[in-house]
Coordinates of C-alpha atoms in Angstrom, one line a residue:
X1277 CA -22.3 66.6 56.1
X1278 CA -19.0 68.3 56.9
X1279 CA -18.6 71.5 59.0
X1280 CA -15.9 73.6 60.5
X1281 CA -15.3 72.0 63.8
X1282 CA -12.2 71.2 64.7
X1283 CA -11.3 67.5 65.4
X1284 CA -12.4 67.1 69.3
X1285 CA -8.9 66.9 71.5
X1286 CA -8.9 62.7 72.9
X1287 CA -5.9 61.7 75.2
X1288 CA -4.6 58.2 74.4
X1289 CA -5.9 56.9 77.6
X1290 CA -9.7 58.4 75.9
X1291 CA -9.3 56.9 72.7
X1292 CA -8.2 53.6 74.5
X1293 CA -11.4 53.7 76.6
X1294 CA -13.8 55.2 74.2
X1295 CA -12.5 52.8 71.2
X1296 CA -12.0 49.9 71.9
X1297 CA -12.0 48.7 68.6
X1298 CA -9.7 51.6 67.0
X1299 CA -6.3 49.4 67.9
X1300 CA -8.0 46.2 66.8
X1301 CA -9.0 48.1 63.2
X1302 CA -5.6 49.7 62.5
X1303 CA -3.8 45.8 63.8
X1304 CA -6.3 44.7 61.4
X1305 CA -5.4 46.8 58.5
X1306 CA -1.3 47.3 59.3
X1307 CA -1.4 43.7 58.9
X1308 CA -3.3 43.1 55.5
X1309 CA -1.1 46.3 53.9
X1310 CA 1.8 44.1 54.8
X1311 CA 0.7 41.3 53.2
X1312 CA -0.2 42.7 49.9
X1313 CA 2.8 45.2 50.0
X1314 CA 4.9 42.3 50.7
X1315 CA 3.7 40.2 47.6
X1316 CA 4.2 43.1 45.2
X1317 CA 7.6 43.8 46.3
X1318 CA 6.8 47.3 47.6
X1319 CA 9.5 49.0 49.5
X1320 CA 7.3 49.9 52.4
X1321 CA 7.9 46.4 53.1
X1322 CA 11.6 45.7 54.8
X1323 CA 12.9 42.6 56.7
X1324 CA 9.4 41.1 56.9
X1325 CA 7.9 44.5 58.7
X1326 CA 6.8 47.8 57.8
X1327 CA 8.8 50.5 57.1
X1328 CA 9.0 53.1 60.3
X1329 CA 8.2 56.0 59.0
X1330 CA 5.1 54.4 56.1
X1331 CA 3.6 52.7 59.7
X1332 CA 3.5 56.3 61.4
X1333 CA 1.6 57.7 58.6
X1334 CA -1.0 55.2 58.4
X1335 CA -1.5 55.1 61.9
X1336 CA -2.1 58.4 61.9
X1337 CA -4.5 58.2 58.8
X1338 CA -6.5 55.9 60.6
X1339 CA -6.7 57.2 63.5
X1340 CA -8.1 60.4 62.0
X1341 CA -10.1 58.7 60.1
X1342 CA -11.9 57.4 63.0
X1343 CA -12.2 60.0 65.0
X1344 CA -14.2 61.5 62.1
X1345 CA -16.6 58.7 62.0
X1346 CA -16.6 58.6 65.6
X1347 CA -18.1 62.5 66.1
X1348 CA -20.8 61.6 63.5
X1349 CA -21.8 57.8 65.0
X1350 CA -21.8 59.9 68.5
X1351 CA -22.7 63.6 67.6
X1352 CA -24.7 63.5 64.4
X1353 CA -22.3 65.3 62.6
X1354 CA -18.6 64.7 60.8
X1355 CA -15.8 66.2 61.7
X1356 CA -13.6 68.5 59.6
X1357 CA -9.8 66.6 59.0
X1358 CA -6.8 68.0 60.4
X1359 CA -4.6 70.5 58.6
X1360 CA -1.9 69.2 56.5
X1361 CA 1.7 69.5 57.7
X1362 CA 3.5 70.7 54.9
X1363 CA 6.8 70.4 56.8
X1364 CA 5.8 66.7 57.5
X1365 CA 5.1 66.4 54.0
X1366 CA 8.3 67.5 53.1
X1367 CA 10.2 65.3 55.3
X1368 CA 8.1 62.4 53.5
X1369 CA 9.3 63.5 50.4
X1370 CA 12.8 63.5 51.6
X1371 CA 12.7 60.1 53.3
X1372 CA 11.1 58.7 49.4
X1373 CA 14.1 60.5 47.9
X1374 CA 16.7 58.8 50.1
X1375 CA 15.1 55.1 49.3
X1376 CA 15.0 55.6 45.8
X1377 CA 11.4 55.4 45.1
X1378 CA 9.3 56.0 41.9
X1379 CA 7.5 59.3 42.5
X1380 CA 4.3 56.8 42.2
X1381 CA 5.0 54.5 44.6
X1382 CA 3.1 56.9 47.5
X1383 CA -0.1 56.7 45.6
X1384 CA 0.0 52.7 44.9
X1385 CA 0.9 52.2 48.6
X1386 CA -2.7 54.6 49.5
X1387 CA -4.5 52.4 47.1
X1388 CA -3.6 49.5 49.4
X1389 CA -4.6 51.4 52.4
X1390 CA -7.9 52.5 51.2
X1391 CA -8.4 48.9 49.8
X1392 CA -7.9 47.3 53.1
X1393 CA -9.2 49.6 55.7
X1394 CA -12.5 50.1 54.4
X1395 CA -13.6 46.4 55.3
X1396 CA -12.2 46.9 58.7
X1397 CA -14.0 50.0 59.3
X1398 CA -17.2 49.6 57.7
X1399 CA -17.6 46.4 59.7
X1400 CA -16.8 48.0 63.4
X1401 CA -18.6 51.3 62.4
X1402 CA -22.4 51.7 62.6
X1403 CA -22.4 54.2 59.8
X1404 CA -23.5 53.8 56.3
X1405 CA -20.4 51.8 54.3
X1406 CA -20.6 54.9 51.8
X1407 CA -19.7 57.6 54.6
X1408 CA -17.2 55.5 55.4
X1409 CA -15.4 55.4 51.7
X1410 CA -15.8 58.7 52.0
X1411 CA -14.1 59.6 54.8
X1412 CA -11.4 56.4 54.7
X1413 CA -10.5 58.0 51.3
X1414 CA -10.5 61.9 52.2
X1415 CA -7.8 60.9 55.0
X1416 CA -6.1 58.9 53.2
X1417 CA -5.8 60.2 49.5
X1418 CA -5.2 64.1 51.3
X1419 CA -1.7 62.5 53.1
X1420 CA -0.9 60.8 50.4
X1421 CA -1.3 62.6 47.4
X1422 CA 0.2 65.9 48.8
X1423 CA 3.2 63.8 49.9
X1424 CA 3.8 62.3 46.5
X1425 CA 3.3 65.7 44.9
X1426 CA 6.4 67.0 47.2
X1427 CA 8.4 64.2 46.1
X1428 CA 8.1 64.7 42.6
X1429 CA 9.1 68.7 43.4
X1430 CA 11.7 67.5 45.0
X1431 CA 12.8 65.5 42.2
X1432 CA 12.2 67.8 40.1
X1433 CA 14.5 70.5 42.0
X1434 CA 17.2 68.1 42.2
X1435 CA 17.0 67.2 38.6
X1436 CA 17.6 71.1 37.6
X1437 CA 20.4 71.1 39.3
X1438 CA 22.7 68.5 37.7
X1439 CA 23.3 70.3 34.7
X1440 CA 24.9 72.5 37.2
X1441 CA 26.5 70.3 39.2
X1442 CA 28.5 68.2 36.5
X1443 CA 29.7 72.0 34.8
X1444 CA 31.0 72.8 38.5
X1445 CA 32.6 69.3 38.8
X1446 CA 34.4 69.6 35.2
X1447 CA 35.2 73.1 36.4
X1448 CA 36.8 71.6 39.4
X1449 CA 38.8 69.1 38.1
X1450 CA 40.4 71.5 35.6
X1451 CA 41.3 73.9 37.8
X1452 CA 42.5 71.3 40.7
X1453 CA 43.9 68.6 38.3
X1454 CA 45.1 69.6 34.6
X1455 CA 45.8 73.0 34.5
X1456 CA 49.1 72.2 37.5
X1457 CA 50.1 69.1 35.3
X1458 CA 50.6 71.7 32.4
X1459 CA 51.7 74.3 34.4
X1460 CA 54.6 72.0 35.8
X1461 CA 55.2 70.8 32.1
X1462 CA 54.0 67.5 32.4
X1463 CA 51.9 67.0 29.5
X1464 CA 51.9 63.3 29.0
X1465 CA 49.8 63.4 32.9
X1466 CA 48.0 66.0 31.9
X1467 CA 46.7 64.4 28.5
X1468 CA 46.1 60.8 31.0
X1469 CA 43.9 63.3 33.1
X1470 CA 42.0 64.4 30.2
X1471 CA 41.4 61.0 29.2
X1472 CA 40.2 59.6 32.5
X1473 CA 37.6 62.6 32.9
X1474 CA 36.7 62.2 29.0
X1475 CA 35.7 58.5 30.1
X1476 CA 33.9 60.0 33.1
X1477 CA 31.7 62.0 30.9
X1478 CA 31.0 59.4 28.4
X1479 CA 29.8 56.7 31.2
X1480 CA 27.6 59.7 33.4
X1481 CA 25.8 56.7 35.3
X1482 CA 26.7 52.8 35.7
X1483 CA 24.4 50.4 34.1
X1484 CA 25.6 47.4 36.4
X1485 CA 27.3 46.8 39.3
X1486 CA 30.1 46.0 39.9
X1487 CA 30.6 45.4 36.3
X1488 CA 30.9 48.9 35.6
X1489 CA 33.6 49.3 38.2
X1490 CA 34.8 46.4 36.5
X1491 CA 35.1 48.1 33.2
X1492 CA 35.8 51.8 35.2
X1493 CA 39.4 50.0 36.2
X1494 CA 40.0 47.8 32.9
X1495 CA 40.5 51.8 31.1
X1496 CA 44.2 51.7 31.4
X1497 CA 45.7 55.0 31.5
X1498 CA 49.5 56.0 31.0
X1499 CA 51.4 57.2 33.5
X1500 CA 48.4 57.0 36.0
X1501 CA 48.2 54.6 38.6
X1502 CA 46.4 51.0 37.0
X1503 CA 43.4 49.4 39.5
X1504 CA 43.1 45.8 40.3
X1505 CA 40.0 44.5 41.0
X1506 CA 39.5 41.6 43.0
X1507 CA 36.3 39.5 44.4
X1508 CA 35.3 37.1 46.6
X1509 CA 32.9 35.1 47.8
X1510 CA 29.2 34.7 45.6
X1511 CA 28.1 37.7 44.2
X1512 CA 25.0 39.1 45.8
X1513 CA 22.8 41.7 44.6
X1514 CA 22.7 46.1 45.1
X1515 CA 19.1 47.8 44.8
X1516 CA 19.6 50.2 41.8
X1517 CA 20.0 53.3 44.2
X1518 CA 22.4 51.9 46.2
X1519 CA 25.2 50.6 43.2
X1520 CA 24.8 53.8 41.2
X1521 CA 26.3 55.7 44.7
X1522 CA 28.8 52.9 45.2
X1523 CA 30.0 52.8 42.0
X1524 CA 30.8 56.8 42.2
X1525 CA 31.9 56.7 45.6
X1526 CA 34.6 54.2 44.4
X1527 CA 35.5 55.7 41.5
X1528 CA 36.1 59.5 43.4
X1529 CA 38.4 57.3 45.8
X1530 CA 40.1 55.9 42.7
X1531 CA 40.3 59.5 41.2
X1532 CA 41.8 60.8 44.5
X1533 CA 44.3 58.0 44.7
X1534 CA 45.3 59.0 40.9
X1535 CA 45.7 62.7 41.6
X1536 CA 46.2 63.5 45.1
X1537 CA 48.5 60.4 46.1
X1538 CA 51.1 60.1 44.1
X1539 CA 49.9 56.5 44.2
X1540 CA 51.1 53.7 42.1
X1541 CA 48.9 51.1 42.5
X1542 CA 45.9 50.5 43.0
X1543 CA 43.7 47.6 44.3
X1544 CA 40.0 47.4 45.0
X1545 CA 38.6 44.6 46.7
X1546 CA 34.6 43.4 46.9
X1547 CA 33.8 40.6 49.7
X1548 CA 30.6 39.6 49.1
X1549 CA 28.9 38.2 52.2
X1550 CA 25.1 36.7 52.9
X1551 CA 23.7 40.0 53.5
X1552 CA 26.6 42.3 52.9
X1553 CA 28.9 43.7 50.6
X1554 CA 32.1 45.5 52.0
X1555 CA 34.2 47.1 49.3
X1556 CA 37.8 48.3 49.9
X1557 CA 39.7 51.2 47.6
X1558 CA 43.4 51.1 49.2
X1559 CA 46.2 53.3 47.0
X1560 CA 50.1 53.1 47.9
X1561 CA 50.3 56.9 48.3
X1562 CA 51.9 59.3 50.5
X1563 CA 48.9 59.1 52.4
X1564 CA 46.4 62.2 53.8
X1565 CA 48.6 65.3 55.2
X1566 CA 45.4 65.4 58.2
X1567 CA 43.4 63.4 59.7
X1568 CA 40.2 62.2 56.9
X1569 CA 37.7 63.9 59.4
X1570 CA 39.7 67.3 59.5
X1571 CA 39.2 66.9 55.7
X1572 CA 36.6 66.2 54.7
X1573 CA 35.0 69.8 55.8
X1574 CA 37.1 71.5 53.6
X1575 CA 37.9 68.2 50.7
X1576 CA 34.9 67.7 48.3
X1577 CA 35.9 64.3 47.2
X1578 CA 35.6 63.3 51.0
X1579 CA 32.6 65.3 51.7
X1580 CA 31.0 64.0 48.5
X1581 CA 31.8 60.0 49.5
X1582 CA 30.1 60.7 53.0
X1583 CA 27.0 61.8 51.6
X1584 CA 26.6 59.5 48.8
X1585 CA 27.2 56.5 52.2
X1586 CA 24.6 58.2 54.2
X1587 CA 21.9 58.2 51.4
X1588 CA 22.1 54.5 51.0
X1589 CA 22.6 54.0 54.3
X1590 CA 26.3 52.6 54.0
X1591 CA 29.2 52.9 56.5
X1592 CA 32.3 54.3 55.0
X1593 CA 35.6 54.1 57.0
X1594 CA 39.0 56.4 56.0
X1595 CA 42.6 55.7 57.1
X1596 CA 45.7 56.3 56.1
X1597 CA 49.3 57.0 57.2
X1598 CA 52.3 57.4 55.0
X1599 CA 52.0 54.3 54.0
X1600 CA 48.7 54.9 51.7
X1601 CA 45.3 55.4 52.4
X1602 CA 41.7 53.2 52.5
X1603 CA 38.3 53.5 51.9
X1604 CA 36.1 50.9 53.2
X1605 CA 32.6 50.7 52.8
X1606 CA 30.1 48.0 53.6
X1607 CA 26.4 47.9 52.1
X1608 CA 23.7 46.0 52.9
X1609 CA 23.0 43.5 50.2
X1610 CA 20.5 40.5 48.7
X1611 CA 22.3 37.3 47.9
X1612 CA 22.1 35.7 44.6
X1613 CA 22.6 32.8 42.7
X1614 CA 25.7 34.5 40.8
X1615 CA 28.8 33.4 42.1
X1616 CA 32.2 34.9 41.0
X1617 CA 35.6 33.4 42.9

């Protein structure tokens, strides 16, 4: 039965002494999760090892889990679990909303857990196999479920803000882009401007990449600067997260160029390399009056391209002189079998 003890206090040097077989189990079971997460493509699963932060939590699953069974194998009864962490869940949720994962990818990943761990436990634990479901799935499905549920309110709070977000953006790029091309009579720029942001309106979110960056530069607009695209090397493939943010990351450097600049070209490059992508935006402006880091405090464009990087986990470079300016990024990528010259 279950009571309101707390879980007994173990040093690691305890547990290693008292359980000999705890490090074994959870070997055991980090190993067969790997396997089946591997072979369905699961994104706890990264260069042929677990993710960090998904092997933390099961470890600690596990281990709880044990020291349940443990106090009723030794002490005749079982153990209450451990209080959730709501800030830990929160953080999980965070770290899910960074990789771009379905809001039900927690609860297919504790499915795997449970499926693998009970065998290992049940066979080193002299308690009945049922007790041992029991428990297995009380720590397991009480992490897991609580974590997924944060996600989705995360995604959820996120998602109520866009309306928001794209109102403030069109607000923005009135006030900081047409309305001073009209004021200093210069309608045929201001009617280009209100073409390129009509464009950006109608195509909200890229449905490939880079051929929507592709497309993004074929637009021609009068009087703005035109964009050349150019690749080489074999195409390789972007996880869906990942090419959404470098399509608009690339696109705000091309809309910078265009209204900041005073550019009059410019040329966008993709090198596609075995495991990498590293894209270029370079304009022929007057370049930056400050240096890019002083800027992008106070610039949104610039502060928006650095967080868009950081959530996909991409290095973006800036320099410029009075020459023109660059933006260089370089994203981790799959190779493929397309190959464009």
């Amino acid at each position: 039965m279950t009571d309101e003890f707390p879980l007994r206090e173990r040093s690691a040097t305890d547990a290693d002494v008292a359980e000999p077989d705890l490090a074994d189990a959870i070997d055991e079971v980090l190993e067969a999760a790997m396997t089946l997460l591997s072979e369905r493509g699961d994104a706890a699963v990264e260069d042929g090892d677990l993710d960090p932060v998904f092997r933390a939590h099961v470890v600690e699953i596990l281990t709880e889990a044990w020291t349940r069974l443990a106090g009723l194998r030794d002490f005749g009864y079982l153990q209450a679990p451990a209080s959730l962490d709501l800030g830990l869940m929160q953080a999980t949720a965070d770290v899910l909303l960074a990789q771009g994962l379905h809001p039900a990818q927690p609860l297919v990943s504790a499915n795997v857990l449970f499926e693998v761990a009970l065998p290992a436990f049940a066979s080193r634990m002299p308690v009945p196999t049922v007790t041992v479901a029991q428990v297995l799935h009380s720590s397991v499905f009480g992490r897991f479920v609580p974590g997924a549920l944060a996600y989705a309110e995360t995604l959820r709070g996120q998602l109520s803000g866009v309306e928001r977000v794209a109102e403030l953006r069109l607000a923005r790029q009135l006030r900081e882009s047409i309305l001073p091309e009209l004021a200093g009579d210069r309608p045929a720029r201001a009617a280009a401007l209100v073409d390129a942001l009509s464009w950006d309106l109608e195509h909200p979110v890229p449905q490939d990449f880079p051929d929507s960056l592709l497309e993004y530069a074929g637009h021609e607009l009068p009087v703005l600067a035109p964009v050349q695209v150019t690749e080489i090397g074999t195409r390789g493939r972007v996880a869906a997260p990942a090419a959404e943010e470098l399509h608009a990351i690339a696109v705000e450097a091309i809309r910078n160029a265009r209204r900041h600049a005073g550019a009059s070209r410019i040329d966008v490059v993709l090198i596609w390399r075995p495991s990498t992508l590293v894209l270029t935006v370079t304009d022929d402006g007057h370049g930056a009056p400050a240096p890019l880091e002083e800027l992008g405090a106070r610039t949104h464009g610039i502060a928006s391209m650095r967080r868009r990087a950081a959530l996909i986990h991409t290095r973006i470079r800036f320099e410029t002189d009075e020459t023109g300016t660059t933006v260089t990024l370089t994203c981790p990528t799959d190779a493929s079998e397309d190959a464009r010259a």
